XYZ file of C-alpha atoms in Angstrom:
712
model
C -4.755 105.619 154.768
C -1.478 103.907 155.540
C -1.310 103.927 159.335
C -3.488 105.056 162.242
C -3.515 108.756 161.463
C -6.517 109.162 163.697
C -4.200 108.841 166.651
C -2.119 111.648 165.251
C -4.790 114.318 164.911
C -8.234 113.413 166.108
C -7.968 111.006 169.045
C -5.758 112.495 171.708
C -7.289 111.857 175.129
C -8.768 114.910 176.772
C -6.615 115.985 179.701
C -8.324 117.464 182.649
C -5.157 119.142 183.795
C -1.795 119.556 182.133
C 0.807 122.225 182.023
C -1.393 124.516 180.016
C 0.915 124.884 177.052
C -1.223 125.773 174.105
C -4.455 125.792 176.112
C -7.162 127.193 173.890
C -10.147 128.765 175.518
C -13.681 128.176 174.500
C -14.824 124.773 175.678
C -15.326 122.302 172.908
C -14.275 119.357 174.985
C -16.789 116.853 173.690
C -16.261 113.386 172.339
C -12.965 112.844 170.705
C -11.079 115.210 172.944
C -11.202 118.354 170.883
C -9.765 120.538 173.623
C -6.699 118.315 173.850
C -5.839 118.379 170.164
C -3.408 121.273 170.375
C -2.631 120.871 174.086
C -1.226 117.353 174.029
C 2.259 116.600 175.309
C 4.978 118.078 173.100
C 8.734 118.128 173.123
C 11.482 119.961 171.276
C 12.033 118.649 167.751
C 14.942 118.831 165.289
C 17.238 120.532 167.794
C 20.292 119.777 165.650
C 19.018 122.046 162.895
C 18.229 124.804 165.375
C 21.868 124.644 166.494
C 22.947 124.729 162.831
C 20.759 127.783 162.242
C 22.260 129.590 165.259
C 25.795 128.702 164.082
C 24.845 129.962 160.635
C 23.818 133.314 162.111
C 27.122 133.585 163.951
C 28.871 132.934 160.622
C 26.669 135.588 158.951
C 27.728 138.179 161.517
C 31.407 137.289 161.119
C 31.088 137.356 157.333
C 29.347 140.735 157.422
C 31.956 142.191 159.781
C 34.591 141.329 157.187
C 32.650 143.370 154.629
C 32.236 146.324 156.991
C 35.968 146.323 157.721
C 37.238 145.890 154.153
C 34.555 147.379 151.933
C 33.948 150.878 150.630
C 30.673 151.358 148.697
C 32.227 154.308 146.812
C 34.205 151.753 144.781
C 30.948 150.507 143.245
C 30.263 153.866 141.597
C 33.523 155.746 141.153
C 36.821 154.800 139.527
C 40.421 154.829 140.744
C 42.985 157.486 139.963
C 46.646 156.780 139.186
C 47.454 156.801 142.927
C 44.918 154.093 143.737
C 42.490 156.527 145.393
C 38.748 156.155 144.896
C 37.305 159.290 143.339
C 35.058 161.096 145.793
C 36.869 159.682 148.849
C 37.342 162.380 151.477
C 39.959 160.276 153.270
C 42.230 160.068 150.235
C 45.448 162.041 149.830
C 44.719 164.535 148.420
C 41.147 165.072 149.617
C 38.840 164.028 146.741
C 35.449 164.572 148.373
C 34.204 166.822 145.549
C 36.192 165.188 142.750
C 34.119 162.249 141.575
C 34.705 162.061 137.819
C 37.625 159.989 136.522
C 39.486 161.567 133.600
C 42.260 159.981 131.540
C 44.731 162.815 130.955
C 46.894 161.198 128.255
C 44.906 160.438 125.059
C 47.837 158.556 123.515
C 47.854 156.091 126.404
C 44.114 155.549 125.917
C 44.722 154.945 122.208
C 47.615 152.547 122.942
C 45.480 150.507 125.338
C 42.818 150.053 122.659
C 45.104 148.642 119.976
C 44.605 144.938 119.377
C 47.194 142.725 121.113
C 48.584 145.715 122.991
C 50.377 144.934 126.266
C 49.217 148.250 127.721
C 45.854 148.324 129.534
C 43.500 151.223 130.120
C 43.856 150.648 133.878
C 47.504 151.705 133.526
C 46.710 154.933 131.662
C 47.185 157.961 133.893
C 43.877 159.172 135.327
C 42.916 161.765 137.924
C 39.679 162.768 139.623
C 37.876 165.967 138.616
C 34.582 167.652 139.389
C 33.439 167.473 135.765
C 34.786 166.506 132.380
C 36.981 169.224 130.811
C 36.044 170.929 127.552
C 38.485 172.031 124.804
C 38.966 175.765 124.442
C 37.231 177.536 121.560
C 40.075 179.984 120.991
C 43.185 178.441 122.553
C 44.388 175.411 124.479
C 43.130 174.277 127.871
C 45.257 172.203 130.217
C 44.468 169.661 132.915
C 47.344 169.370 135.356
C 48.164 166.743 137.947
C 47.264 167.148 141.627
C 49.396 170.046 142.954
C 52.265 168.866 145.164
C 56.021 169.223 145.481
C 57.213 172.518 144.025
C 53.675 173.361 142.887
C 52.463 174.922 146.131
C 48.840 175.417 145.202
C 45.901 174.534 147.484
C 43.442 171.977 146.075
C 40.616 174.532 146.141
C 42.657 176.960 144.044
C 43.569 174.137 141.657
C 39.862 173.393 141.212
C 38.967 177.067 140.805
C 41.625 177.397 138.087
C 39.971 174.510 136.186
C 42.909 172.250 137.122
C 45.369 174.437 135.134
C 48.666 175.661 136.563
C 50.682 175.401 133.328
C 51.904 178.990 133.722
C 53.708 178.019 136.956
C 55.702 175.193 135.368
C 59.448 175.298 134.933
C 60.935 174.860 131.477
C 61.723 171.237 132.282
C 58.128 170.604 133.320
C 56.820 172.312 130.185
C 59.013 170.195 127.934
C 57.806 167.091 129.740
C 54.188 168.232 129.307
C 54.714 168.691 125.561
C 55.858 165.048 125.474
C 52.558 164.023 127.155
C 54.428 163.036 130.300
C 52.933 165.690 132.553
C 52.471 167.239 134.940
C 50.092 169.127 132.608
C 48.183 167.588 129.712
C 46.327 169.264 126.821
C 42.552 169.033 126.459
C 42.265 168.077 122.791
C 39.165 165.879 122.736
C 35.729 166.746 124.123
C 34.412 164.257 126.673
C 31.151 163.497 128.449
C 30.479 162.118 131.896
C 29.347 158.518 131.403
C 28.740 156.945 134.809
C 31.412 159.101 136.469
C 34.093 158.451 133.849
C 34.945 160.902 131.075
C 34.408 159.173 127.746
C 36.270 160.822 124.888
C 34.424 161.864 121.754
C 36.829 161.035 118.917
C 36.479 164.445 117.287
C 39.530 166.522 118.158
C 39.099 170.260 118.557
C 40.802 171.817 115.522
C 41.658 175.009 117.411
C 43.178 173.168 120.384
C 45.044 170.715 118.180
C 46.494 173.575 116.113
C 47.755 175.360 119.226
C 49.248 172.110 120.506
C 51.123 171.548 117.276
C 52.364 175.144 117.219
C 53.788 174.658 120.717
C 55.776 171.658 119.493
C 53.720 168.969 121.190
C 54.092 165.327 120.187
C 51.708 163.797 117.705
C 48.311 162.882 119.169
C 46.490 159.958 117.612
C 43.025 160.856 116.354
C 41.131 157.630 116.090
C 37.756 156.198 117.074
C 39.718 153.721 119.188
C 40.026 156.218 122.044
C 36.228 156.455 122.131
C 35.618 152.718 121.939
C 38.322 151.834 124.457
C 36.768 153.819 127.302
C 33.262 152.823 126.239
C 34.239 149.147 126.329
C 35.801 149.526 129.778
C 32.767 151.319 131.211
C 30.342 148.732 129.797
C 32.194 145.541 130.686
C 30.164 143.140 132.883
C 31.989 143.869 136.153
C 31.469 147.680 136.186
C 27.845 147.219 135.101
C 27.195 144.808 137.984
C 28.864 147.208 140.413
C 26.676 150.059 139.187
C 23.564 147.936 139.609
C 24.516 147.141 143.206
C 25.328 150.811 143.808
C 21.896 151.761 142.399
C 20.268 149.772 145.195
C 22.273 151.723 147.761
C 21.438 155.092 146.185
C 17.733 154.243 145.984
C 17.362 153.250 149.645
C 14.520 155.775 150.241
C 12.620 154.128 147.384
C 13.191 150.694 148.911
C 11.910 151.851 152.303
C 8.801 153.553 150.923
C 7.893 151.205 148.060
C 9.396 147.965 149.355
C 8.681 148.379 153.050
C 5.829 150.745 153.905
C 3.615 150.581 150.812
C 3.210 146.756 150.679
C 2.124 146.694 154.337
C -0.549 149.280 153.622
C -1.759 147.460 150.494
C -1.711 144.015 152.135
C -3.743 145.164 155.140
C -6.281 146.791 152.819
C -6.526 143.528 150.859
C -7.091 141.516 154.059
C -9.763 143.933 155.256
C -11.499 143.751 151.885
C -11.384 139.948 152.083
C -13.004 140.244 155.489
C -15.789 142.624 154.445
C -16.040 142.380 150.640
C -15.058 138.826 149.812
C -17.610 138.371 147.022
C -15.968 140.923 144.748
C -12.318 140.485 145.687
C -11.599 137.712 143.183
C -12.792 139.830 140.268
C -10.987 142.911 141.561
C -7.751 140.929 141.976
C -7.796 139.492 138.457
C -8.643 142.817 136.782
C -6.136 144.782 138.857
C -3.386 142.248 138.150
C -3.758 142.639 134.390
C -3.876 146.441 134.643
C -0.690 146.529 136.730
C 1.190 144.176 134.387
C 0.299 146.426 131.457
C 1.341 149.567 133.371
C 4.744 148.175 134.417
C 5.342 146.947 130.857
C 4.614 150.410 129.485
C 7.115 151.951 131.903
C 9.799 149.583 130.624
C 8.844 150.544 127.066
C 9.303 154.203 128.005
C 12.763 153.668 129.509
C 13.743 151.499 126.540
C 12.999 154.451 124.243
C 10.174 152.716 122.400
C 7.502 155.079 123.744
C 7.942 158.828 124.271
C 11.219 160.718 124.713
C 12.220 159.622 128.210
C 14.667 156.846 127.338
C 17.368 155.862 129.795
C 20.456 158.082 129.487
C 23.961 156.914 130.362
C 25.329 160.484 130.461
C 25.431 162.387 133.736
C 24.784 166.117 133.551
C 24.287 168.328 130.515
C 25.662 167.222 127.159
C 25.301 167.768 123.449
C 21.877 166.318 122.476
C 23.341 165.131 119.183
C 25.740 162.824 120.995
C 24.167 159.402 121.480
C 25.944 156.916 123.727
C 24.482 153.512 124.415
C 25.188 151.108 127.251
C 24.456 147.640 128.549
C 21.850 149.101 130.887
C 19.670 150.131 127.948
C 19.995 146.673 126.393
C 18.973 145.091 129.697
C 15.944 147.390 129.968
C 14.858 146.403 126.467
C 15.291 142.702 127.230
C 13.110 143.065 130.341
C 10.547 145.026 128.285
C 10.299 142.092 125.854
C 9.995 139.661 128.782
C 7.241 141.756 130.361
C 5.404 141.762 127.035
C 5.400 137.956 127.076
C 4.264 137.962 130.713
C 1.499 140.413 129.847
C 0.168 138.166 127.070
C 0.335 135.040 129.247
C -1.362 136.878 132.135
C -4.239 138.001 129.935
C -4.803 134.526 128.464
C -4.573 132.903 131.899
C -7.120 135.349 133.271
C -9.538 134.364 130.534
C -8.967 130.701 131.354
C -9.868 131.032 135.064
C -12.951 133.219 134.687
C -15.247 130.204 134.989
C -13.521 129.189 138.242
C -13.875 132.549 139.953
C -16.975 131.462 141.898
C -15.112 128.505 143.394
C -12.349 130.842 144.535
C -14.952 133.094 146.146
C -16.352 130.216 148.205
C -12.856 129.252 149.338
C -12.006 132.812 150.363
C -15.218 132.955 152.378
C -13.819 130.202 154.572
C -10.766 132.334 155.356
C -12.934 135.423 155.823
C -14.952 133.583 158.486
C -11.791 132.601 160.345
C -10.305 136.112 160.150
C -13.567 137.492 161.467
C -13.400 135.186 164.487
C -9.637 135.393 165.166
C -9.151 139.065 164.366
C -5.636 139.165 165.803
C -4.492 137.331 162.674
C -4.806 140.529 160.628
C -2.220 142.407 162.680
C 0.010 139.470 163.663
C 2.153 139.633 160.454
C 3.424 143.034 161.614
C 5.680 141.215 164.099
C 7.564 139.073 161.536
C 7.518 142.079 159.205
C 9.417 144.200 161.738
C 11.938 141.396 162.305
C 12.409 140.998 158.556
C 12.756 144.773 158.060
C 15.538 144.995 160.659
C 17.285 142.003 159.084
C 17.083 143.492 155.573
C 18.528 146.834 156.691
C 21.502 144.998 158.166
C 21.767 142.662 155.186
C 21.691 145.347 152.472
C 24.295 147.423 154.279
C 26.584 144.408 154.658
C 25.990 143.416 151.019
C 27.120 146.826 149.731
C 30.330 146.541 151.750
C 30.966 142.921 150.722
C 30.561 143.726 147.037
C 33.141 146.502 147.422
C 35.608 144.683 149.678
C 38.285 143.862 147.098
C 41.917 144.834 147.586
C 43.375 147.799 145.682
C 46.601 146.517 144.093
C 49.097 148.057 141.692
C 49.190 146.537 138.217
C 52.280 145.054 136.614
C 52.226 146.815 133.247
C 54.633 146.255 130.407
C 53.975 149.466 128.481
C 55.379 152.947 128.601
C 53.784 154.796 131.509
C 56.547 157.298 132.300
C 55.296 160.550 133.819
C 56.639 163.553 135.675
C 56.695 163.092 139.439
C 56.193 166.424 141.190
C 57.539 165.098 144.481
C 60.866 163.951 143.060
C 60.803 166.718 140.415
C 61.765 164.348 137.595
C 60.292 161.899 135.093
C 59.576 158.599 136.773
C 59.247 155.334 134.866
C 59.122 153.117 137.981
C 55.925 152.389 139.861
C 53.905 154.284 137.268
C 51.413 151.507 136.533
C 47.795 151.922 137.484
C 45.721 150.216 140.169
C 42.913 147.716 140.120
C 40.437 146.285 142.610
C 41.324 142.623 143.086
C 38.576 140.249 144.202
C 39.842 136.992 145.648
C 37.957 133.720 145.547
C 37.245 134.133 149.268
C 35.321 137.332 148.587
C 33.218 135.540 145.981
C 32.443 132.780 148.478
C 31.552 135.389 151.119
C 29.121 137.077 148.732
C 27.465 133.770 147.813
C 27.207 132.841 151.494
C 25.647 136.241 152.210
C 23.082 135.753 149.431
C 22.249 132.245 150.646
C 21.903 133.599 154.169
C 19.379 136.163 153.001
C 17.250 133.507 151.341
C 17.392 131.087 154.279
C 16.624 133.788 156.851
C 13.708 135.030 154.745
C 12.289 131.533 154.366
C 12.763 130.895 158.093
C 10.861 134.029 159.149
C 8.062 133.330 156.646
C 7.883 129.712 157.890
C 7.657 130.855 161.523
C 4.854 133.244 160.633
C 2.991 130.531 158.700
C 3.332 128.063 161.571
C 1.935 130.545 164.096
C -1.011 131.304 161.809
C -1.650 127.593 161.230
C -1.595 126.932 164.968
C -4.055 129.760 165.605
C -6.471 128.577 162.920
C -6.169 124.957 164.030
C -6.980 126.045 167.589
C -10.054 127.787 166.254
C -11.132 124.700 164.303
C -10.562 122.028 166.950
C -12.236 124.209 169.592
C -15.379 124.194 167.404
C -14.883 127.883 166.668
C -15.474 128.876 170.293
C -12.619 131.386 170.640
C -12.687 133.517 173.774
C -14.003 136.969 172.919
C -12.507 138.415 176.086
C -8.960 137.449 175.021
C -8.972 137.640 171.197
C -5.178 137.345 170.982
C -4.994 134.109 173.000
C -4.864 131.675 170.023
C -2.055 133.670 168.384
C -0.058 134.015 171.608
C -0.465 130.332 172.408
C 0.574 129.297 168.918
C 3.598 131.585 169.085
C 4.570 130.130 172.456
C 4.413 126.587 171.103
C 6.552 127.549 168.119
C 9.252 129.208 170.206
C 9.302 126.432 172.787
C 9.087 123.302 170.638
C 9.227 123.788 166.866
C 11.962 126.280 165.884
C 14.266 123.420 164.878
C 11.610 121.923 162.620
C 10.973 125.279 160.958
C 14.729 125.769 160.496
C 14.961 122.382 158.769
C 12.019 123.075 156.476
C 13.333 126.466 155.414
C 16.819 124.996 154.897
C 15.487 122.307 152.540
C 13.743 124.900 150.359
C 16.825 127.147 150.384
C 19.145 124.328 149.329
C 16.913 123.332 146.418
C 16.682 126.954 145.259
C 20.447 127.300 145.388
C 20.981 124.081 143.476
C 18.790 125.564 140.755
C 20.758 128.818 140.888
C 24.145 127.070 140.655
C 23.058 124.792 137.803
C 21.654 127.753 135.879
C 24.893 129.704 136.415
C 26.946 126.735 135.180
C 24.681 126.336 132.155
C 25.119 129.999 131.208
C 28.888 129.830 131.674
C 29.165 126.711 129.518
C 27.003 128.283 126.838
C 29.218 131.379 126.681
C 32.483 129.417 126.807
C 31.497 127.028 123.999
C 31.139 128.898 120.684
C 29.481 125.902 119.010
C 25.724 126.326 118.439
C 23.463 124.480 120.853
C 21.735 121.477 119.313
C 18.022 120.813 119.610
C 18.780 117.885 121.908
C 20.885 120.126 124.144
C 18.152 122.748 124.301
C 15.574 120.064 125.120
C 17.724 118.567 127.885
C 18.415 122.002 129.357
C 14.745 123.014 129.291
C 13.689 119.664 130.732
C 16.141 119.884 133.609
C 15.010 123.417 134.441
C 11.383 122.329 134.304
C 12.050 119.326 136.562
C 13.909 121.419 139.117
C 11.114 123.988 139.029
C 8.519 121.261 139.664
C 10.578 119.833 142.522
C 10.873 123.291 144.042
C 7.114 123.890 143.756
C 6.315 120.487 145.275
C 8.726 121.041 148.152
C 7.219 124.430 148.950
C 3.740 122.912 148.896
C 4.815 120.017 151.117
C 6.578 122.417 153.469
C 3.517 124.597 153.811
C 1.377 121.636 154.792
C 4.156 120.289 157.004
C 4.112 123.548 158.969
C 0.394 123.050 159.495
C 0.940 119.559 160.901
C 3.818 120.835 163.053
C 1.467 123.435 164.500
C -1.272 120.864 165.109
C 0.659 117.794 166.238
C 4.016 119.127 167.439
C 5.845 116.494 165.393
C 9.259 117.024 163.792
C 9.560 118.253 160.243
C 10.082 114.842 158.628
C 7.191 113.192 160.462
C 4.918 116.178 159.880
C 5.774 116.126 156.173
C 4.903 112.435 155.977
C 1.590 113.004 157.741
C 0.689 115.978 155.564
C 1.697 114.183 152.348
C -0.335 111.099 153.276
C -3.354 113.215 154.114
C -3.074 115.173 150.868
C -2.594 112.065 148.715
C -5.610 110.421 150.324
C -7.754 113.494 149.639
C -6.100 114.838 146.488
C -9.332 115.241 144.541
C -11.165 116.779 147.474
C -8.478 119.328 148.221
C -7.479 120.018 144.624
C -10.917 121.063 143.429
C -11.310 123.600 146.189
C -7.806 124.773 146.922
C -5.924 125.156 143.636
C -7.978 128.016 142.252
C -7.889 129.708 145.652
C -4.099 129.529 145.619
C -4.081 131.058 142.135
C -6.157 134.031 143.293
C -3.935 134.518 146.343
C -0.841 134.355 144.144
C -2.332 136.992 141.846
C -3.096 139.098 144.912
C 0.551 138.967 146.027
C 1.624 139.878 142.514
C -0.803 142.821 142.560
C 0.801 144.190 145.715
C 4.356 143.686 144.439
C 3.578 145.090 140.963
C 1.960 148.155 142.492
C 5.126 148.643 144.573
C 7.245 148.280 141.418
C 5.058 150.802 139.579
C 5.354 153.309 142.416
C 9.129 152.725 142.504
C 9.273 153.586 138.798
C 7.463 156.855 139.518
C 9.836 157.773 142.372
C 12.948 156.881 140.380
C 11.708 158.980 137.471
C 12.059 162.187 139.499
C 14.901 164.687 139.138
C 16.616 163.429 142.298
C 17.539 160.098 140.713
C 18.211 161.403 137.198
C 20.973 163.893 137.910
C 23.996 164.682 140.077
C 25.330 162.309 142.722
C 22.102 160.333 143.222
C 21.718 159.480 139.536
C 21.163 155.765 139.134
C 22.531 153.925 136.142
C 19.224 152.126 135.565
C 15.912 151.689 137.408
C 16.129 147.947 136.697
C 17.715 146.691 139.921
C 15.938 149.057 142.357
C 12.599 148.174 140.766
C 13.337 144.432 140.858
C 14.451 144.637 144.494
C 11.348 146.672 145.341
C 9.192 144.091 143.584
C 10.884 141.307 145.557
C 10.487 143.104 148.880
C 6.857 143.865 148.095
C 6.226 140.223 147.262
C 7.877 139.021 150.482
C 5.879 141.452 152.627
C 2.686 140.465 150.794
C 3.544 136.800 151.416
C 3.726 137.487 155.165
C 0.293 139.105 155.237
C -1.403 136.916 152.639
C -0.275 133.872 154.615
C -3.143 134.735 156.957
C -5.614 133.806 154.230
C -3.459 131.130 152.601
C -2.676 129.218 155.783
C -6.228 129.667 157.051
C -7.605 127.947 153.964
C -5.038 125.146 154.003
C -5.345 124.556 157.751
C -9.128 124.529 157.701
C -9.237 122.149 154.722
C -6.640 119.748 156.150
C -8.330 119.774 159.545
C -11.743 119.332 157.973
C -10.638 116.399 155.809
C -9.017 114.608 158.739
C -11.979 115.371 160.991
C -14.396 113.942 158.428
C -12.228 110.883 157.839
C -11.951 110.135 161.549
C -15.698 110.362 162.017
C -16.994 108.334 159.083
C -17.425 111.277 156.694
C -19.049 113.680 159.143
C -16.887 116.417 160.569
C -17.404 116.782 164.312
C -15.276 119.835 165.041
C -16.080 122.135 162.134
C -17.519 125.422 163.493
C -21.105 126.199 162.472
C -19.994 129.211 160.413
C -17.689 126.991 158.394
C -20.385 124.359 157.914
C -22.839 126.993 156.687
C -20.328 128.385 154.190
C -19.476 124.987 152.767
C -23.098 123.869 152.625
C -24.081 127.097 150.901
C -21.576 126.580 148.077
C -22.031 122.838 147.750
C -18.435 122.213 148.780
C -19.394 119.959 151.702
C -20.481 117.237 149.307
C -17.269 117.531 147.302
C -15.081 117.321 150.359
C -16.825 114.473 152.130
C -17.747 112.391 149.077
C -14.681 113.121 146.907
C -16.901 113.938 143.925
């Protein structure tokens, strides 16, 4: 090995006194100074990066406060009326708290905005907020009139109770203006349905209503499929779809708490207890359960895609004609994910068949962790602490994210078309300031959102890294004390490890988590650029281009995996030696490279089983989220979500993160024990001096001792 690594881990002089930092009870102070391994002199490392992390948190708070001040989550779900008010906003003038559906009152303006090369946009067409989409009369002509104001002295409640119709109160001038489709009242000629809180016209005019309109001398109304497609295209453009997805996460917050917060804790603790008491069968249970859950989640996606049963995703809110079929991007996305899950299901099944012969090796590795958990029982409940910290952070982060995504400015458009309409306040037709409004997102808002997303990833990695370091320190204390942990104070190794982390190593953990976060974001940015270039260039991608793109993604993925592996082992060496991140990474990498065959044979398959275990927890959370979102609460009225896709994906991610916190007990136990064992054996001519008897018995029983010490 390049350099005297023995001085780093195994040959610290035993100190009779000392300040007591990291003192591990239980004797073990024989030759080689085992009791001084963790207790040796330490000092704060990588302080610069701790300062950077603190400054980053200050910036996160400032960035979030901007979102809380400027944002309004209602904008993610509901549209704007012609006054720039968000439908459903109780603070608007007039009060729109019960009026959540946007309705375009002038069908000719909708038609004009849909004509190719037209200078008039749908955002400039006059729209108001209603409780529900109006329906044409079966024996006459229904009207939808503007908000009552000016000479129309009618309370909003009465206006609503009259189905938005006060045509009988209009003066002759107002009636003539209405017959010219300039308001204040407009005829209901086309039926419409509530599609994501906007009334989409059905391009089949009511013959009775149209006849009455013509008899009254109304202007010609264009009957064309364009009025249907124009609204449909606006509702299903990428920006509104993304807003609805973000809004879905906010509406489904009870699902996130139950399935993404509480359920994974319960499942992870059960898994750890079963590892402790039923380790022999856990590998088989994990593999079988993983395949069953992948199949179940895939079938749910098939159901929502409409390929199985009659419960396909519906874009229409409320009751509607069953013969009217309206599609949306959300359905296409569900079907794409269903195809992806089918591929994952096939790969998962084939991979499970491939590792069957290695299951016994995984069982022997998990026994090592089970022995440690049995001795240091506080490790089972320790992840609750980082879990609580992470839960508080996520509640703050999700709330700030909803406000940031909705923090654009509401600005009036500069339209070049004819938008003249009757102004009740001035009691005349107004052709000035009649353009519609839009939500304008500046570049600064985009940067704030990206910063907020990066902050979430870095904070998550930091908390997971802190948890892993504490676990590694506890297990290392157990190992280098020859397994003689004080039974009177079972929490002492965990408390001591936590104290060392907080006092000396927070900067190193901040640096390690930052490195992983930066690499992940480089991958994210490159992938976003690749997609943008692919959509902007209509030319077909050549085979060489596809190969280069796939190769770059594969290389970045490998780099990311290697960095995470190096980081995990670096945290172990930080916990053991107290070195900075860079030095600890070098030590861990050298130790791994020198024992690659020894560690690889034992550890890789164990990591695979643990990874499948985390996927089992997260997939079960996703499956339960599907069941909750499939209830009436989330399929109708105000809580209706546009698609279960985002809430389920977020639930899956939260479940995986929580499982990672708890499974790190087993994962870091295995890695710490193996690294410590390899170094111990190397420092003592192939015979480990500090391995606890229980560990020695387990390794001897499975024949792993010979593999580790001889490199066979």
